[in-house]
Short mmCIF file of C-alpha atoms in Angstrom, two decimals:
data_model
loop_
_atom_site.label_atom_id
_atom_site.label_comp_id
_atom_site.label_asym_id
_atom_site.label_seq_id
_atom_site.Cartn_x
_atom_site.Cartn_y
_atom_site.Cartn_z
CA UNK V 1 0.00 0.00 0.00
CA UNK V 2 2.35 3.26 0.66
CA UNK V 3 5.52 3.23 -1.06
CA UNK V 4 8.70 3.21 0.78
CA UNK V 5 11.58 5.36 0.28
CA UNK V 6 15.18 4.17 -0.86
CA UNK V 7 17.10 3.06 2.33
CA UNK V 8 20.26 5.29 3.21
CA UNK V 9 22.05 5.04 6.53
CA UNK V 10 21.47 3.41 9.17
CA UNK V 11 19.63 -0.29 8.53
CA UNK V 12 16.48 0.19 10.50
CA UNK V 13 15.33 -2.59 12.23
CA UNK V 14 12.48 -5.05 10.63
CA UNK V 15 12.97 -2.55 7.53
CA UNK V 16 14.72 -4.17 5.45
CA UNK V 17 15.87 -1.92 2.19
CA UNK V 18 13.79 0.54 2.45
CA UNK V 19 12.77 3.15 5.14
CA UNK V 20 9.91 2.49 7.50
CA UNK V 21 6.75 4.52 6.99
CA UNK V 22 7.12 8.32 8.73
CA UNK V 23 11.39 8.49 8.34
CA UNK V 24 13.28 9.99 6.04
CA UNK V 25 16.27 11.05 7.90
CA UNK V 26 17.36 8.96 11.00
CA UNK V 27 20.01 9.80 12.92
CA UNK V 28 21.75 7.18 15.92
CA UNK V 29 21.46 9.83 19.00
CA UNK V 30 24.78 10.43 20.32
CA UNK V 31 25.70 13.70 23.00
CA UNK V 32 28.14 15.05 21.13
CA UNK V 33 25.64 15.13 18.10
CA UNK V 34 22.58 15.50 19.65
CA UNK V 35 23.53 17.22 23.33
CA UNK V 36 21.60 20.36 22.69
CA UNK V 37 18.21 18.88 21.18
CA UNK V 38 14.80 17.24 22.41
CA UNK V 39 11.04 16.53 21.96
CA UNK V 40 8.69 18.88 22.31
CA UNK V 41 5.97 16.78 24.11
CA UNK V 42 2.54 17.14 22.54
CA UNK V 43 0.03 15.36 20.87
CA UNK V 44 0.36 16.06 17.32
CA UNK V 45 -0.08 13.63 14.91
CA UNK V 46 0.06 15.52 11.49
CA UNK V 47 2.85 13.58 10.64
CA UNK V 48 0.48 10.57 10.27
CA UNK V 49 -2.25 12.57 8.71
CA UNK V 50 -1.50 10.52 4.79
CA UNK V 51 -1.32 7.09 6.27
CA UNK V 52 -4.09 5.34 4.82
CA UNK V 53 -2.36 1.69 6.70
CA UNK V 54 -0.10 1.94 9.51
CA UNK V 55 1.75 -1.59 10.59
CA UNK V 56 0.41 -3.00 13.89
CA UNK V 57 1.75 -5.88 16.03
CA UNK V 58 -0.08 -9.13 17.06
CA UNK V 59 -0.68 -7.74 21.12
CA UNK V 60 -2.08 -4.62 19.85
CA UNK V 61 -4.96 -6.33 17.85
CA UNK V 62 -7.57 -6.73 20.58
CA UNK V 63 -7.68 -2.80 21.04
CA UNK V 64 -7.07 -1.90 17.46
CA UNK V 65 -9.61 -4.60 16.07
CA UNK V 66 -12.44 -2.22 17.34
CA UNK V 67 -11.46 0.68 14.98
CA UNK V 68 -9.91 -0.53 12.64
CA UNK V 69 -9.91 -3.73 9.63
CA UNK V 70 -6.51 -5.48 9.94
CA UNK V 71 -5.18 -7.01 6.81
CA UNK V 72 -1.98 -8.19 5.14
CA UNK V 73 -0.10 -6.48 2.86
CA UNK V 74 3.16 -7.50 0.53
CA UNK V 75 5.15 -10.48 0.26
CA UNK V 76 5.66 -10.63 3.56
CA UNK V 77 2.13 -10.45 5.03
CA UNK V 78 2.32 -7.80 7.66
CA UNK V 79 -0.31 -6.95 9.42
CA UNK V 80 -1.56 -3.18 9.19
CA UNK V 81 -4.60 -1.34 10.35
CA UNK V 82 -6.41 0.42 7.69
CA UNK V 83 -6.80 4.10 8.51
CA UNK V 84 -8.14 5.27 4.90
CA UNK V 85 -10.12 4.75 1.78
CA UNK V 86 -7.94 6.53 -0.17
CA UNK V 87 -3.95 6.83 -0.84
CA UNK V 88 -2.74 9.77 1.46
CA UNK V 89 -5.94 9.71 3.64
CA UNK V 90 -5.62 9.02 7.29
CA UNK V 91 -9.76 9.28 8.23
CA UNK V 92 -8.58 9.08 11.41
CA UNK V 93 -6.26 12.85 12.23
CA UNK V 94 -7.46 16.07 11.90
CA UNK V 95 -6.55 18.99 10.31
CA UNK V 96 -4.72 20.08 13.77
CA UNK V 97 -2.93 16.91 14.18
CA UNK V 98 -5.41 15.01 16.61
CA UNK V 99 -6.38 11.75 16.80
CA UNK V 100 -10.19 10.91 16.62
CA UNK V 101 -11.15 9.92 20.30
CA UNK V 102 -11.70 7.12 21.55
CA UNK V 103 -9.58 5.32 18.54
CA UNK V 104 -6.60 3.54 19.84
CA UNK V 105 -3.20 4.88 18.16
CA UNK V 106 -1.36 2.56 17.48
CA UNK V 107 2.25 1.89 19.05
CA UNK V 108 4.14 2.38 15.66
CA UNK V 109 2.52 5.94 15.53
CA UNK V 110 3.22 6.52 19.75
CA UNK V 111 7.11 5.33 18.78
CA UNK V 112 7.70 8.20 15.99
CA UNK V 113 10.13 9.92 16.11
CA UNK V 114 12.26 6.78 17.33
CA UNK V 115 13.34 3.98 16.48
CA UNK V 116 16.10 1.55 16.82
CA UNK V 117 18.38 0.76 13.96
CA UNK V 118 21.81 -1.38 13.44
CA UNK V 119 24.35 1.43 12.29
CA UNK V 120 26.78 -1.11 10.78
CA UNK V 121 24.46 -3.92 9.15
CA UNK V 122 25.90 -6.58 10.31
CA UNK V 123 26.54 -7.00 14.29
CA UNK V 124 22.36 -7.24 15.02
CA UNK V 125 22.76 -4.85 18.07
CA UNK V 126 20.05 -1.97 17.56
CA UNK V 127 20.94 1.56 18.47
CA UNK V 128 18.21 4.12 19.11
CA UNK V 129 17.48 6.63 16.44
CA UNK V 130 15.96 9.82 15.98
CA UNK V 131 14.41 11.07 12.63
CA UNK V 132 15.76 14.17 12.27
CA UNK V 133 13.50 15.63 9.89
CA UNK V 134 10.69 15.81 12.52
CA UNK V 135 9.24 18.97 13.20
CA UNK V 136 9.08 18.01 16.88
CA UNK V 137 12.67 17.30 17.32
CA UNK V 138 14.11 20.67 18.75
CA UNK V 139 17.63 22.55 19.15
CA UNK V 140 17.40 24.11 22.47
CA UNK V 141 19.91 26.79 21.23
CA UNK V 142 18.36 27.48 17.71
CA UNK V 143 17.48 31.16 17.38
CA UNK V 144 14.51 31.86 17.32
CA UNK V 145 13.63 28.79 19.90
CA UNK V 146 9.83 28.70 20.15
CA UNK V 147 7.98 26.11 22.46
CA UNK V 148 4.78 26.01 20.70
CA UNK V 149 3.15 25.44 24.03
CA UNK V 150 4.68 21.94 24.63
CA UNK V 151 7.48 20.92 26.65
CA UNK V 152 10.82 20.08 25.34
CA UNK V 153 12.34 16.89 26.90
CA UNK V 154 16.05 17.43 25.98
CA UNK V 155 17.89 13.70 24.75
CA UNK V 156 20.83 14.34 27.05
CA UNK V 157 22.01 15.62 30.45
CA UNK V 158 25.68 16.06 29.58
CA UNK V 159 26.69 12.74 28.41
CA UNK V 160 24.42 10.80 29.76
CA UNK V 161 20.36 10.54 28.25
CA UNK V 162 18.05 11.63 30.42
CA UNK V 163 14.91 9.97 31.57
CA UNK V 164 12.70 10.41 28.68
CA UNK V 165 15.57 8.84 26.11
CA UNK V 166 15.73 5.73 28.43
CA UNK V 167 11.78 5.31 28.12
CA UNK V 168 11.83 6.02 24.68
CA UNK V 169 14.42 3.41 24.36
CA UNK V 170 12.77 0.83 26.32
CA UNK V 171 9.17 1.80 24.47
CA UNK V 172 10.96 1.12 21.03
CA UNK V 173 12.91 -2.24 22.69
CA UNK V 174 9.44 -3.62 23.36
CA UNK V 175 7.97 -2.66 20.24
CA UNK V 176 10.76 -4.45 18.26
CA UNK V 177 10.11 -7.41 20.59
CA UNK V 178 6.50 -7.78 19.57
CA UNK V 179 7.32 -6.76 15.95
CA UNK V 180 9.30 -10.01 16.26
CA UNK V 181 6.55 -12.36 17.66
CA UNK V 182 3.97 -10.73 15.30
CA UNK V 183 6.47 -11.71 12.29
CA UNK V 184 6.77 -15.50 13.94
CA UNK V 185 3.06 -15.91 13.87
CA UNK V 186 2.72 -14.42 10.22
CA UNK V 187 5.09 -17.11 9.27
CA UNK V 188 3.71 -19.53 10.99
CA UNK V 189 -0.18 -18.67 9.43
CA UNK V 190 1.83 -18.63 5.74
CA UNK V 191 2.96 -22.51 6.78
CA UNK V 192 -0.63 -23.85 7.22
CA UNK V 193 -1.44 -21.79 3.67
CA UNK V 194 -4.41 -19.79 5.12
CA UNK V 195 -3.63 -16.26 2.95
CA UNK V 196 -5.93 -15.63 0.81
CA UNK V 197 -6.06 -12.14 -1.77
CA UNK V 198 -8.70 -10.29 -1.65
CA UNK V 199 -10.67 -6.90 -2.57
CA UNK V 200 -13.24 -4.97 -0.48
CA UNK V 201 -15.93 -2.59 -2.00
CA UNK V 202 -17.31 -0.19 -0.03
CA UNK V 203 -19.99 2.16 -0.46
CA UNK V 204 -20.31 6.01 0.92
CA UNK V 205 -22.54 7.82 1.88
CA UNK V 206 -24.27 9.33 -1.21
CA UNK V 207 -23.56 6.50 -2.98
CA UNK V 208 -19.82 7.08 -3.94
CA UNK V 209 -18.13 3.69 -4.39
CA UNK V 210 -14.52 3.03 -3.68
CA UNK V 211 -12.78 -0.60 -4.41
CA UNK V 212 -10.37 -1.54 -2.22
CA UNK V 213 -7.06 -4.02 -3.40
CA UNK V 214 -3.76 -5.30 -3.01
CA UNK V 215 -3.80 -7.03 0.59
CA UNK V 216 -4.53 -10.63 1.56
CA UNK V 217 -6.75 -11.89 4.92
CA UNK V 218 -6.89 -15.12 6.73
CA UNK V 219 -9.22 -17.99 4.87
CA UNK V 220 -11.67 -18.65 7.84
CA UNK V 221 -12.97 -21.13 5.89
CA UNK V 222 -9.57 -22.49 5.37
CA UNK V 223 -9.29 -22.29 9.22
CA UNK V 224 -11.61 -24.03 9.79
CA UNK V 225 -10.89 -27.38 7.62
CA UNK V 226 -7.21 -27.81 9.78
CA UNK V 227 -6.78 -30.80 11.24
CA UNK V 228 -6.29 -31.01 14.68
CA UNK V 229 -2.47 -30.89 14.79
CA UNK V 230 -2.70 -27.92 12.64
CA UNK V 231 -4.69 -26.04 15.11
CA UNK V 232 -3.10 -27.03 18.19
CA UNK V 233 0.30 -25.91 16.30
CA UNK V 234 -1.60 -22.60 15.58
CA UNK V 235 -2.06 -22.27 19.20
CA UNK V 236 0.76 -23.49 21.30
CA UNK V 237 2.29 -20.20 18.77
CA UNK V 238 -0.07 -17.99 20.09
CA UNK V 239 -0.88 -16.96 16.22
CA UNK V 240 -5.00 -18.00 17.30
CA UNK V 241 -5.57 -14.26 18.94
CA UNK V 242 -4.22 -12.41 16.22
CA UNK V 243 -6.37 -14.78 13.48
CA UNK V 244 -9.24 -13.94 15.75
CA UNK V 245 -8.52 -10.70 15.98
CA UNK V 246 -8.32 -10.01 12.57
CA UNK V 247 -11.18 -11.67 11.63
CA UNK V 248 -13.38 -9.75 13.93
CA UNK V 249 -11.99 -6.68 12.84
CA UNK V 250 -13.70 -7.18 9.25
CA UNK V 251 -16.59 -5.30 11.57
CA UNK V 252 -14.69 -2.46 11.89
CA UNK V 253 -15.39 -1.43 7.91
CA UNK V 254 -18.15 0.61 9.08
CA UNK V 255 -15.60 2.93 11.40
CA UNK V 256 -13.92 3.65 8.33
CA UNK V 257 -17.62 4.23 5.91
CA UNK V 258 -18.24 6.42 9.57
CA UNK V 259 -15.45 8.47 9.38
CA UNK V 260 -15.58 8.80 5.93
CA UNK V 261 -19.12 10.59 6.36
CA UNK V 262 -18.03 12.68 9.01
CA UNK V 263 -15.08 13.82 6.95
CA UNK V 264 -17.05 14.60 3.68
CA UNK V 265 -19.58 16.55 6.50
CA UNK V 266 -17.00 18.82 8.07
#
């Protein structure tokens, strides 16, 4: 569904050549690079605002299931939420940046602007990143500085990161931790050969008519003829939640039809 950008420096974890949706200019935080900046803390979401699909991991599902249809998309069947009916529509963010109460946002959204990255390729240990390019990362000594009415949480206290980089490190640790159990279960779904392509039509309000393509869903009918050792397989995994999950969520196309109304309304 949204194109991805070609991969510079550094290897982004779970990316693999290309960058992740949001980031086009990741830096590894460092104090001598990065001693003077921060976040400004606020709830603004504009960066999200042309995300029609936004990846979401397996132990997310049971919250995001009640917004949002989760399907699969490319050859390696990740799981997204579907946030629009259109390319560059996110139904779900306003024109200030705000997030449609009470939808959940998911954690790949809550992460930006980190994430954790492998700055030589090879070694597998993950460094946390900042992309640079985001309006809410802040020099503290930039002329003019202006707060914008949040509160800037600087990366470092001399050398050492202060509080809010160690949470935002362990947030994006975790989040690579389910990203890799959510990627396990996917592979394990793809063994039992229960992917199946499909499109979605869905109708507007006054009629308009939008056809939806290009992702795959779980076969429940295909589900249902395993065998026994098939199943409990599926389950000792823990892949059953998410294939429930994301079959319930098929409910959720009427949020989207919702929002779209409300949308064409305002």
């Amino acid at each position: 569904m949204a194109e991805a950008k070609t991969e510079k420096a550094p290897v982004l974890a779970g990316s693999g050549n290309a960058l992740p949706l949001f980031y086009s200019n990741p830096e590894a935080l460092n104090p001598i690079r990065h001693g003077s900046l921060g976040l400004i803390a606020r709830a603004d979401f504009g960066f999200a605002r042309a995300a029609h699909s936004i990846p979401v991991a397996a132990s997310e599902m049971p919250g995001a299931m009640r917004s949002y249809p989760i399907v699969f998309i490319g050859p390696a069947k990740a799981p997204v939420i579907i946030t629009g009916l259109r390319q560059n529509e996110n139904l779900f963010v306003d024109h200030d940046g705000r997030w449609t109460e009470p939808h959940y946002i998911p954690a790949y959204v809550r992460r930006y602007p980190f994430i954790l990255a492998d700055e030589s390729a090879t070694t597998g240990r993950l460094t946390l990143c900042i992309d640079r390019a985001s309006d809410r990362v802040v020099d503290q000594l930039a002329a003019p500085f202006r707060d914008d009415g949040g509160k800037l949480a600087l990366f470092f206290n001399g050398t050492e990161p202060t509080e809010a980089t160690k949470q935002a490190l362990a947030f994006c640790s975790q989040f690579q931790n389910d990203f890799n159990a959510t990627r396990a279960m996917v592979e394990k779904i793809d063994a039992h050969g229960l992917f199946a392509v499909r499109q979605s039509k869905v109708t507007l309000e006054g009629g308009e008519t939008l056809n939806l393509t290009d992702f795959q869903i779980i076969d429940e009918v295909a589900l249902n003829k395993l065998g026994d050792e098939a199943f409990l397989d599926l389950r000792r995994s823990g892949a059953l939640a998410m294939i429930y999950c994301h079959l319930a969520s098929s409910n959720s196309w009427s949020s989207l039809v919702h929002q779209a109304s409300m949308r064409k309304r305002a």
